[in-house]
Coordinates of C-alpha atoms and ligand atoms in Angstrom, one line a residue:
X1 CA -32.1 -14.6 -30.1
X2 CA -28.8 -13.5 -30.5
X3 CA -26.5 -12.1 -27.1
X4 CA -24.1 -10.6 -26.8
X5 CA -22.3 -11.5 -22.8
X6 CA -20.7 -8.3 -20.8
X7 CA -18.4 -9.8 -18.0
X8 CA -17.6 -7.8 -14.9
X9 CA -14.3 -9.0 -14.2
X10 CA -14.1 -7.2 -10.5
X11 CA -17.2 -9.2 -9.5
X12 CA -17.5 -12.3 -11.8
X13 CA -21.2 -11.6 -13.2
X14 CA -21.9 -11.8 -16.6
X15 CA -25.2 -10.1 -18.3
X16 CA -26.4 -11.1 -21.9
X17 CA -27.5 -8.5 -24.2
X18 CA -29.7 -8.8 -27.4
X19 CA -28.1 -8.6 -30.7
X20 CA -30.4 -6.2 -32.9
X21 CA -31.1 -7.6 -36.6
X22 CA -30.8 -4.7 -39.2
X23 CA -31.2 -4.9 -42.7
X24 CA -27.4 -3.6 -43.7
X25 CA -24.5 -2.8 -41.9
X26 CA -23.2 -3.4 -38.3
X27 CA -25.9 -5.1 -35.8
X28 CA -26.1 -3.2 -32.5
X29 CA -26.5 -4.6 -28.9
X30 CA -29.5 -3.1 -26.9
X31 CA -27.8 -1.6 -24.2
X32 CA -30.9 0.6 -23.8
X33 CA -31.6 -1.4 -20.1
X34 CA -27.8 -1.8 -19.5
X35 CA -27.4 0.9 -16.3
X36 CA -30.7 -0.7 -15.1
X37 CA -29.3 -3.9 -15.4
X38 CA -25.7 -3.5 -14.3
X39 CA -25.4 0.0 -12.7
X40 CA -22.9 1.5 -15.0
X41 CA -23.6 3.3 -18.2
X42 CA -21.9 3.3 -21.5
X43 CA -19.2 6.0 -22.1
X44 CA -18.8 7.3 -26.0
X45 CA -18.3 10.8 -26.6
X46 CA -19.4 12.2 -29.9
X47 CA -21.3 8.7 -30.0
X48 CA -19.0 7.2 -32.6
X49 CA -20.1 3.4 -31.8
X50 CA -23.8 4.5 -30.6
X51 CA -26.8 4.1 -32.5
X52 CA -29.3 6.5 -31.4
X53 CA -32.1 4.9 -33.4
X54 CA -33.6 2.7 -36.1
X55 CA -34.4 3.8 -39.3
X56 CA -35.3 3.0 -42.7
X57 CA -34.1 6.4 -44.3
X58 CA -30.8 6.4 -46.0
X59 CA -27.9 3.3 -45.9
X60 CA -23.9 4.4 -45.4
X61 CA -21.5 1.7 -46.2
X62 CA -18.7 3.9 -44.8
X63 CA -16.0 1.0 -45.7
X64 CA -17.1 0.7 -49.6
X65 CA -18.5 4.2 -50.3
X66 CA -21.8 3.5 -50.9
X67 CA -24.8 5.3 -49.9
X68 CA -28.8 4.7 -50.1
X69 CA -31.9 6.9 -50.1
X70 CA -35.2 4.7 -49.0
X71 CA -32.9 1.5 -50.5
X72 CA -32.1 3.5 -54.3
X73 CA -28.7 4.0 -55.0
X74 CA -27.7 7.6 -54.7
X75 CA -26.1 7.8 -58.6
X76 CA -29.3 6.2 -59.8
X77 CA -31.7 9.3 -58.2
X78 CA -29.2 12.0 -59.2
X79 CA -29.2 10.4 -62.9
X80 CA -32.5 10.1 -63.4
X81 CA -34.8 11.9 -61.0
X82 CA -35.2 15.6 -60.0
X83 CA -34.8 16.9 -56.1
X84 CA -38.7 17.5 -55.2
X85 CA -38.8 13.8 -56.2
X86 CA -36.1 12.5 -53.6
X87 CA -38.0 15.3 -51.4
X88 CA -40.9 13.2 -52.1
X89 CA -39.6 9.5 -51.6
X90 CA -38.1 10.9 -48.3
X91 CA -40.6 12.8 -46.8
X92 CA -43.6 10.0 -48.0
X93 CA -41.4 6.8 -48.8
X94 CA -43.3 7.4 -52.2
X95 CA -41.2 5.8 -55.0
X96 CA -39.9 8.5 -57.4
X97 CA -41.5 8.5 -60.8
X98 CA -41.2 11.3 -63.6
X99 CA -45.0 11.2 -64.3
X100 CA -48.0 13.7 -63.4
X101 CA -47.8 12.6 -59.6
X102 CA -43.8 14.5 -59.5
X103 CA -45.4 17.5 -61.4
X104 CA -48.4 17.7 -58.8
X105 CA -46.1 17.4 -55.8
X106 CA -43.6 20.2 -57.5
X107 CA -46.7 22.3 -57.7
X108 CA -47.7 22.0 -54.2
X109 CA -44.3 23.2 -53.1
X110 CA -44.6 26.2 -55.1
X111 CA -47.6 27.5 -54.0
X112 CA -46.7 26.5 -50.2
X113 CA -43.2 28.5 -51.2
X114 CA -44.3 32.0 -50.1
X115 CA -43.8 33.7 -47.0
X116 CA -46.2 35.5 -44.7
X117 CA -45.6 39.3 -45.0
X118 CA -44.8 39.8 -41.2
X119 CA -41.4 37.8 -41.7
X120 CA -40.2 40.0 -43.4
X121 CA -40.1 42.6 -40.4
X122 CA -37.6 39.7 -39.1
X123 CA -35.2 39.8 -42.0
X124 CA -35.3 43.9 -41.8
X125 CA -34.2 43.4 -38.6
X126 CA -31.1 41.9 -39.0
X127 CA -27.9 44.0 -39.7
X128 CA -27.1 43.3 -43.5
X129 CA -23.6 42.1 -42.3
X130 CA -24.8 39.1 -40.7
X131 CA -23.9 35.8 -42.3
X132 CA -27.0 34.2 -43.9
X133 CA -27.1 31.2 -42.1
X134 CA -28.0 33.3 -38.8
X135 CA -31.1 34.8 -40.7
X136 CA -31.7 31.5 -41.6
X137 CA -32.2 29.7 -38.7
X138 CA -33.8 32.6 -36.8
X139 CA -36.5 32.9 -39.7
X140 CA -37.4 29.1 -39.6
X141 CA -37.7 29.2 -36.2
X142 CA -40.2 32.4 -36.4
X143 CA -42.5 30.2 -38.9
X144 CA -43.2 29.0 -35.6
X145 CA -45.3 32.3 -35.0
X146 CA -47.0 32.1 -37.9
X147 CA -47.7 28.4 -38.4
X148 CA -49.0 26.6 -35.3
X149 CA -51.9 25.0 -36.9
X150 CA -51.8 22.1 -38.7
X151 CA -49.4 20.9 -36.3
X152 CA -51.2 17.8 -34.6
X153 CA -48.2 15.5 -34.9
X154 CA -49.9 12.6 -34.4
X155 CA -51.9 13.0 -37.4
X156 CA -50.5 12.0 -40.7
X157 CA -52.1 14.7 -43.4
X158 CA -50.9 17.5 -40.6
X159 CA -47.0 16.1 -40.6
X160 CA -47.1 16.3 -43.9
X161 CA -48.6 19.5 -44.8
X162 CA -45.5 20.5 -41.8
X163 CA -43.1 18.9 -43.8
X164 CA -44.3 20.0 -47.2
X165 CA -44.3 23.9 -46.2
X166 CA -40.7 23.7 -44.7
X167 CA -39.4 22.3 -48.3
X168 CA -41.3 24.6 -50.2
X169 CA -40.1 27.6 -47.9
X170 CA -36.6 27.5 -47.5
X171 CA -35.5 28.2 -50.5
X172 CA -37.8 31.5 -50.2
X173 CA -35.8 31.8 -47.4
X174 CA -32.4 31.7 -48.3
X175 CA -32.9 34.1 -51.2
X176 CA -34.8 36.5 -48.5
X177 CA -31.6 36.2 -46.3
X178 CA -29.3 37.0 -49.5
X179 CA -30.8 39.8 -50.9
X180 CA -31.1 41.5 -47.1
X181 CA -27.2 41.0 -46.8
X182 CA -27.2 42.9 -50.2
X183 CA -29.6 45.2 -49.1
X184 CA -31.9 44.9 -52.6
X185 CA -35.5 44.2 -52.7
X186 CA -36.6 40.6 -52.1
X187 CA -38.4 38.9 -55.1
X188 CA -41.3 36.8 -54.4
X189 CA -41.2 33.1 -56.2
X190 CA -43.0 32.8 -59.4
X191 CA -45.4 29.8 -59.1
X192 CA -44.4 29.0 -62.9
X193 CA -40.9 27.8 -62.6
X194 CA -40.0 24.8 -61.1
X195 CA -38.4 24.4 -57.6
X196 CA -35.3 24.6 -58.7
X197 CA -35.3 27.8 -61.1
X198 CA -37.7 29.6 -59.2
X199 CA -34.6 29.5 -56.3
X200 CA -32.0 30.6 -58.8
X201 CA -34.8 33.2 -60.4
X202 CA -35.0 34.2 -56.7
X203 CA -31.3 35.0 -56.0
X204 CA -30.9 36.7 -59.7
X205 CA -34.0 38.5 -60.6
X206 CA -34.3 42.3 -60.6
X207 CA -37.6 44.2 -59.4
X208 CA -40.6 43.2 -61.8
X209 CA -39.0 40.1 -62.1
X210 CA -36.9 41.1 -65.2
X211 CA -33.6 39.1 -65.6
X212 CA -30.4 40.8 -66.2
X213 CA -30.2 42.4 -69.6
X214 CA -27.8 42.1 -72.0
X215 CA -26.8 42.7 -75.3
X216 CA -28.1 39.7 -76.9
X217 CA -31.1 40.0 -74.7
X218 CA -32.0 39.2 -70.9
X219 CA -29.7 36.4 -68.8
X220 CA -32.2 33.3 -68.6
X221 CA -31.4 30.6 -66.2
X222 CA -30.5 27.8 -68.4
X223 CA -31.4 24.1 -67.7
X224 CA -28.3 23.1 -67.4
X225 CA -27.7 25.4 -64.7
X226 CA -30.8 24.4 -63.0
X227 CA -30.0 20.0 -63.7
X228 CA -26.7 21.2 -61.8
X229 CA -28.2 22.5 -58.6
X230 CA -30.7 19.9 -59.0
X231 CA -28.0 17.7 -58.3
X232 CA -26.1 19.6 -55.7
X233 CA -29.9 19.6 -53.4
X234 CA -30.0 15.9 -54.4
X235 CA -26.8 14.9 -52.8
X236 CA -27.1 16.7 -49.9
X237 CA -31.0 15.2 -48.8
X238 CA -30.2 12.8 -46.0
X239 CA -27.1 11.5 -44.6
X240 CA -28.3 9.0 -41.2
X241 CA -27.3 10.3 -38.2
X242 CA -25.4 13.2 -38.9
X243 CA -25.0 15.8 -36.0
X244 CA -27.5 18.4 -37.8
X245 CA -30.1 15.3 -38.1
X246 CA -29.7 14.4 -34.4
X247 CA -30.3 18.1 -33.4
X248 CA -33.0 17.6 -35.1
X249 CA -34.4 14.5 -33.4
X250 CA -33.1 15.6 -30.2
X251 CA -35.1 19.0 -29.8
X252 CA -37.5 17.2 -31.2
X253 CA -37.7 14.4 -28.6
X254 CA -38.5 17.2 -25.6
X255 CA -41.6 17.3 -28.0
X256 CA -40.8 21.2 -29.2
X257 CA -42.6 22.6 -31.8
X258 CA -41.4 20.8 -34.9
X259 CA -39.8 24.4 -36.9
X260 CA -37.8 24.7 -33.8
X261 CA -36.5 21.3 -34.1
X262 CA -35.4 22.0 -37.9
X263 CA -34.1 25.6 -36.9
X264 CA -31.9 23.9 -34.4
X265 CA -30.6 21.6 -37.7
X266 CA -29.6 24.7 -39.3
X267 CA -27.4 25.8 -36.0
X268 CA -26.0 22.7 -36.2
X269 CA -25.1 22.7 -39.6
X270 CA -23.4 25.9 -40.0
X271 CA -20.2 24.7 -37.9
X272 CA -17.0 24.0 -40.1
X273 CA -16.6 20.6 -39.0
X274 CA -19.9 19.9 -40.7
X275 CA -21.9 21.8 -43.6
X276 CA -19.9 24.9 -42.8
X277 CA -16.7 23.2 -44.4
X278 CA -17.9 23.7 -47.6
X279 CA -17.2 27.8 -47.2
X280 CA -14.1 26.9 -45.6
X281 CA -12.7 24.9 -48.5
X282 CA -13.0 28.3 -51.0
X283 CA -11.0 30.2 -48.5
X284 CA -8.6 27.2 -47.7
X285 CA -7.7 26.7 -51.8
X286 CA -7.8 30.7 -52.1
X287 CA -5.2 30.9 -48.7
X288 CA -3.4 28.4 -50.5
X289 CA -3.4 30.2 -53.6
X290 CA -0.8 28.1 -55.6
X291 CA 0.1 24.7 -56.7
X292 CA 3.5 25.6 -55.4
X293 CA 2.3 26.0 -51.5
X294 CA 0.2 22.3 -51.5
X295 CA 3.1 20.6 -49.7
X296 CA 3.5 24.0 -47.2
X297 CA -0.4 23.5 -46.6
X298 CA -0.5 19.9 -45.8
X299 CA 2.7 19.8 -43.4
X300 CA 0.0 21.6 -41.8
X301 CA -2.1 19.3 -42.0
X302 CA -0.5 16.8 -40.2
X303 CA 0.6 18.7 -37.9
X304 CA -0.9 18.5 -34.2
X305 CA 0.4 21.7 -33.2
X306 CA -1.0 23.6 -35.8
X307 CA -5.0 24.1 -36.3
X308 CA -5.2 23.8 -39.6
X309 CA -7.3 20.7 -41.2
X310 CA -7.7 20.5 -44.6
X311 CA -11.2 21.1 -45.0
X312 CA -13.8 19.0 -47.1
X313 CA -11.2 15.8 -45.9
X314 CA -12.1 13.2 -43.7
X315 CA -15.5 12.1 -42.7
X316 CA -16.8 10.1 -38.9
X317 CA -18.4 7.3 -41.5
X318 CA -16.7 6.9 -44.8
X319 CA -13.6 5.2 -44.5
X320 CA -13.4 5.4 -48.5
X321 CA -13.9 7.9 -50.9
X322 CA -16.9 9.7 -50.0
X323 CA -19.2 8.7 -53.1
X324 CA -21.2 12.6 -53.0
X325 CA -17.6 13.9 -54.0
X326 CA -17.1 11.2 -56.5
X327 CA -20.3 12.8 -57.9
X328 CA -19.7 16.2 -57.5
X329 CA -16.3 16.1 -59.2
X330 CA -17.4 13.9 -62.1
X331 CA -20.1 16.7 -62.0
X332 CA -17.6 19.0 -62.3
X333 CA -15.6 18.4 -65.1
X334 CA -18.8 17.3 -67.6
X335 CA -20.6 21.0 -66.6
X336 CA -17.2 22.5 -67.4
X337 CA -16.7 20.6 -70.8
X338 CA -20.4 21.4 -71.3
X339 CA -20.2 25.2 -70.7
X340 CA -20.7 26.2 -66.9
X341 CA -17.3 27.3 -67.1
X342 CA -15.4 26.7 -63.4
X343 CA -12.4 28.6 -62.1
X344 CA -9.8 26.5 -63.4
X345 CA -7.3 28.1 -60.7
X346 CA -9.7 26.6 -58.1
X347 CA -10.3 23.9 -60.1
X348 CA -6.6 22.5 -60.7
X349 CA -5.1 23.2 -57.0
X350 CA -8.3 21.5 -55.5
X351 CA -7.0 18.2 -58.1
X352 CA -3.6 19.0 -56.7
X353 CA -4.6 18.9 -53.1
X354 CA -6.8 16.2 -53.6
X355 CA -3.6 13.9 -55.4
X356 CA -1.1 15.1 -53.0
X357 CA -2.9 14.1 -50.2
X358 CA -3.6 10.7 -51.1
X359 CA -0.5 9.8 -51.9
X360 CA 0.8 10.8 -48.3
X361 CA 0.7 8.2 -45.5
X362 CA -0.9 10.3 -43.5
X363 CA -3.9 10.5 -45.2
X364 CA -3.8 6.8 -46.3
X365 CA -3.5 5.3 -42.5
X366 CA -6.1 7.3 -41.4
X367 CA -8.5 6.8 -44.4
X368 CA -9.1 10.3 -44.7
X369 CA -10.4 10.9 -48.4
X370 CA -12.3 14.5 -49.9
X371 CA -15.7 14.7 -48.8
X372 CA -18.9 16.2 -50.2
X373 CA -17.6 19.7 -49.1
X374 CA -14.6 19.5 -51.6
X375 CA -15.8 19.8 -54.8
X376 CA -19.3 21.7 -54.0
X377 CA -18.3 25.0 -53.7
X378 CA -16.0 25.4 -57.2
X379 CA -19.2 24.0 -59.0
X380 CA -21.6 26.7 -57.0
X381 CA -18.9 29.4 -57.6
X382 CA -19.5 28.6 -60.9
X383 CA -22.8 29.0 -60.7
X384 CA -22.2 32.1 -59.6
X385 CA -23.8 31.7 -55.7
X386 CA -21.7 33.4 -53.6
X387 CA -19.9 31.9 -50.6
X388 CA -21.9 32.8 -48.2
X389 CA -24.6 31.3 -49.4
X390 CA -22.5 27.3 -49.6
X391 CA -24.3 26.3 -46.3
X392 CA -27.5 27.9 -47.4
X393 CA -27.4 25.8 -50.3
X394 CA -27.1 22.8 -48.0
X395 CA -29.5 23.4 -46.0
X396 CA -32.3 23.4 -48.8
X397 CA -30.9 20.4 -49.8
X398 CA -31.2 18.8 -46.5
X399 CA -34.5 19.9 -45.2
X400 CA -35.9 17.0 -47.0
X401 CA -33.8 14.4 -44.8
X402 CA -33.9 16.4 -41.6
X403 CA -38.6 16.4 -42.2
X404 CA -38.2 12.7 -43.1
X405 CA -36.1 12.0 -39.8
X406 CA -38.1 14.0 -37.6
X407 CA -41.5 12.4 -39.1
X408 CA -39.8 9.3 -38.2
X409 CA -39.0 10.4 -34.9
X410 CA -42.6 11.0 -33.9
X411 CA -43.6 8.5 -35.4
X412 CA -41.6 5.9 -33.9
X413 CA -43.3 4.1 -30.1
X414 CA -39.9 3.1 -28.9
X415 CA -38.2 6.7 -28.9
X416 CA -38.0 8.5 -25.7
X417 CA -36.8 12.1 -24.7
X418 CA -33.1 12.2 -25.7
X419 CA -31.2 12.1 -21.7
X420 CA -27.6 11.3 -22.3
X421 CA -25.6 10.1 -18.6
X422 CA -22.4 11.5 -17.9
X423 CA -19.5 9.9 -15.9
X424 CA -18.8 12.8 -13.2
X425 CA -15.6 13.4 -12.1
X426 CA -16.0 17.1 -10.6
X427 CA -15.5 18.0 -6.3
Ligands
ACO501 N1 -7.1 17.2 -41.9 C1 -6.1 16.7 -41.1 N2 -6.3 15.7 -40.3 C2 -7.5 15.2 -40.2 C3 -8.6 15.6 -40.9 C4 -8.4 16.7 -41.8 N3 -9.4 17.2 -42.5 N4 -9.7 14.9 -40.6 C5 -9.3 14.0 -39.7 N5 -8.0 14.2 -39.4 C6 -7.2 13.3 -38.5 C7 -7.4 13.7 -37.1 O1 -6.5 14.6 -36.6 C8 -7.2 12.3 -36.4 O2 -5.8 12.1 -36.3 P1 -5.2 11.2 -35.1 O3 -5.8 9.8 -35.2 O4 -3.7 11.3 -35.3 O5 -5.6 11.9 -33.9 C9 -7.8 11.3 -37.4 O6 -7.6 12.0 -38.7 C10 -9.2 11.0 -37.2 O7 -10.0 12.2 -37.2 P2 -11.1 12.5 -36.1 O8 -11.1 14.0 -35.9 O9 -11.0 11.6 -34.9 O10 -12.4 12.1 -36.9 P3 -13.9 12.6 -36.6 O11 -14.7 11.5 -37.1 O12 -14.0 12.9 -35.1 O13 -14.1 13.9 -37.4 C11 -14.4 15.3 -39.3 C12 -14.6 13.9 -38.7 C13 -15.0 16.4 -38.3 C14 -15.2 15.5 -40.6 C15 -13.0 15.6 -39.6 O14 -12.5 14.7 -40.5 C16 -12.7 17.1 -40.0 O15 -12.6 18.0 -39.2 N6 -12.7 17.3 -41.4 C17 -12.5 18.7 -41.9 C18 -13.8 19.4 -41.8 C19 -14.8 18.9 -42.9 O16 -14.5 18.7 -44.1 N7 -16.0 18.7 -42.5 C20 -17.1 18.2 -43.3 C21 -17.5 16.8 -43.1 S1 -18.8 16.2 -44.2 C22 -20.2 16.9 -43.5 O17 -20.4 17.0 -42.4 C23 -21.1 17.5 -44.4

């Protein structure tokens, strides 16, 4: 067995401490009886060195840029496999496959993906000025009211069928929370489209399910639209221990009821430091406005004095270019030259901002390189999702990871209810 020694200096004793095998990555020592042992605890704020758990759910090599879903290579699922089959290989550890098993599974969501009637007294509730992500999280949490069975958690079919109905529902509810900040009628999903279009169908569709008409008939949703958001939900499915997934774990480790847990996820999310930045970085490149006014925007940057960050840069793992944005601006370019035309104003500052900050020293000592936020939001715009619906979009993508991590969770013997110390130093 492998030790690592801690020495007390002050009183001479020395304590060894397991080294953890993993798989990948960095080992970690098992401080987990270290205050027990010792009678001091281990100080790390924003738990940049602490692993919180073990877990077979997605691989980030932070130093080369490379990130795993269940051990596949993210490029390889976004290439050649659909969303509700990465929903699948998280949620079940399933391998993905293109046959009758995907369709069966896409089905499943889409006859879980309605909502009961009585939510719907909760979105009418809610001023049509609020920001969709606060409708959001307060209507997952409120499936709570309506869904308590099928919640014995240590039954397999029951996590599942938990699991399985938040996928298939959020989507429902982000166009629910959409069309109540517009204030037109909600449109229920149509079991006949895929997960995908029936989301986009969802956002666009006029009462009677009629799609926009014009002159050379009515707007369908194209499949190249719906391969692109495909992707989008695909990159965003798990990420480790994120701060929205460790929300997550944590409410769920008091053992609260499991919609409350992902609710909390979404409140975690919507913070600009996190899935928030991707709305930021629209208003960032449309404040910066000009290719002229880069330099003006990243003196402020680096400046400590000043607030500004440049958003969708810089990330607590990768140390390298983030390999989502790679993606996403590859992505880009090909739906542009294919004809999901992007704001090329957007478009060519965010390549100016991207070029001007990576040849600054700045941004090269501190490894700081765009992130998945960067490129997201010019190919959503594009789309034509509106801003406030950038975290949104997230969040369906994500609910796959943040199930798969809390099935893990309960799952696992060795977790415990999460009880950080703290090092007082009040009266
Ligand atoms: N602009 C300017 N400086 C930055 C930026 C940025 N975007 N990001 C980090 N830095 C600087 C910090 O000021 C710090 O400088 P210092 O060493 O001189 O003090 C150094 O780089 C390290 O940054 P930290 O804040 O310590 O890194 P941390 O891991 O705590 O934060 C975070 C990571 C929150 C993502 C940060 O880079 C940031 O705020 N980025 C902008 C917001 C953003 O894009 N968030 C999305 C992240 S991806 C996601 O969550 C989906």
């Amino acid at each position: 067995m492998a030790t690592i020694t801690l020495t007390n200096n002050a009183t001479k004793e020395s304590f060894d401490f397991e080294l953890i095998e993993c798989t990948r990555g960095p080992k970690a020592v098992d401080f987990s009886k270290l205050f027990e042992r010792t009678n001091i605890f281990s100080y790390d704020p924003g738990y940049g060195s602490t692993a919180g758990c073990k877990s077979t759910i997605s691989y980030i090599n932070g130093k080369e840029g490379e990130l795993l879903y269940k051990g596949f290579p993210l490029q390889k699922l976004v290439e050649k496999y659909q969303f509700t089959d990465v929903c699948k290989l998280l949620i079940t550890g399933d391998a993905p496959n293109n046959g009758a098993e995907s369709k069966e599974f896409e089905i499943e969501l889409m006859h879980r993906s309605f909502l009961h009637e009585g939510l719907i007294n909760i979105f009418n509730a809610f001023p049509d000025t609020a920001h969709p992500m606060a409708n959001l999280s307060a209507a997952l949490s409120a499936l709570s009211t309506f869904h308590f069975h099928h919640l014995d958690m240590s039954n397999e079919e029951e996590r599942q069928v938990m699991a399985r109905r938040a996928i298939a529902k959020i989507p429902t509810l982000v166009a629910f929370a959409y069309r109540h900040s517009l204030g037109i009628p909600y449109i229920y999903p149509d079991v006949e489209r895929g997960y995908v279009e029936n989301f986009l169908y969802m956002l666009r569709a006029y009462p009677g399910g009629k799609m926009k008409q014009t002159i050379s008939g009515p707007a369908e949703i194209t499949p190249l639209e719906v391969e692109a958001l495909d992707k989008i939900f695909t990159l965003h499915a798990d990420h480790g221990q994120n701060a929205s997934t460790t929300t997550v774990r944590n409410v769920a480790s008091t053992g609260a009821h499991p919609y409350a847990a992902l609710s909390a996820g979404i409140n975690a999310l919507w913070g600009a430091a996190h899935g928030g930045a991707n709305e930021k970085v629209l208003d960032m490149l449309n404040e910066i406005g000009d290719a002229k006014n880069v330099d003006k925007f990243i003196a402020k940057a680096k400046d400590k004095n000043d607030p500004f960050r440049l958003m969708g840069f810089g990330h607590r793992v990768y140390k390298n270019y983030d390999p989502r944005a790679k993606i996403l601006k590859k992505l880009k370019d090909d739906l542009d030259a294919k004809g999901i035309k992007m704001d090329s104003r957007l478009s060519d500052l965010a390549h100016k901002v991207e070029e001007v900050a990576l040849n600054d020293s700045y941004f090269v000592e501190r490894n700081l390189y765009p992130n998945v936020d960067f490129y997201s939001g010019i190919i959503l715009s594009a789309l034509k999702i509106p801003v406030s619906l950038f975290t949104p979009i997230f969040v369906i993508g994500r609910m796959p990871g943040w199930c798969a991590q809390l099935l893990e969770h309960i799952k696992d013997p060795t977790t415990r209810i999460t009880r950080p110390r703290q090092v007082y130093i009040g009266e």
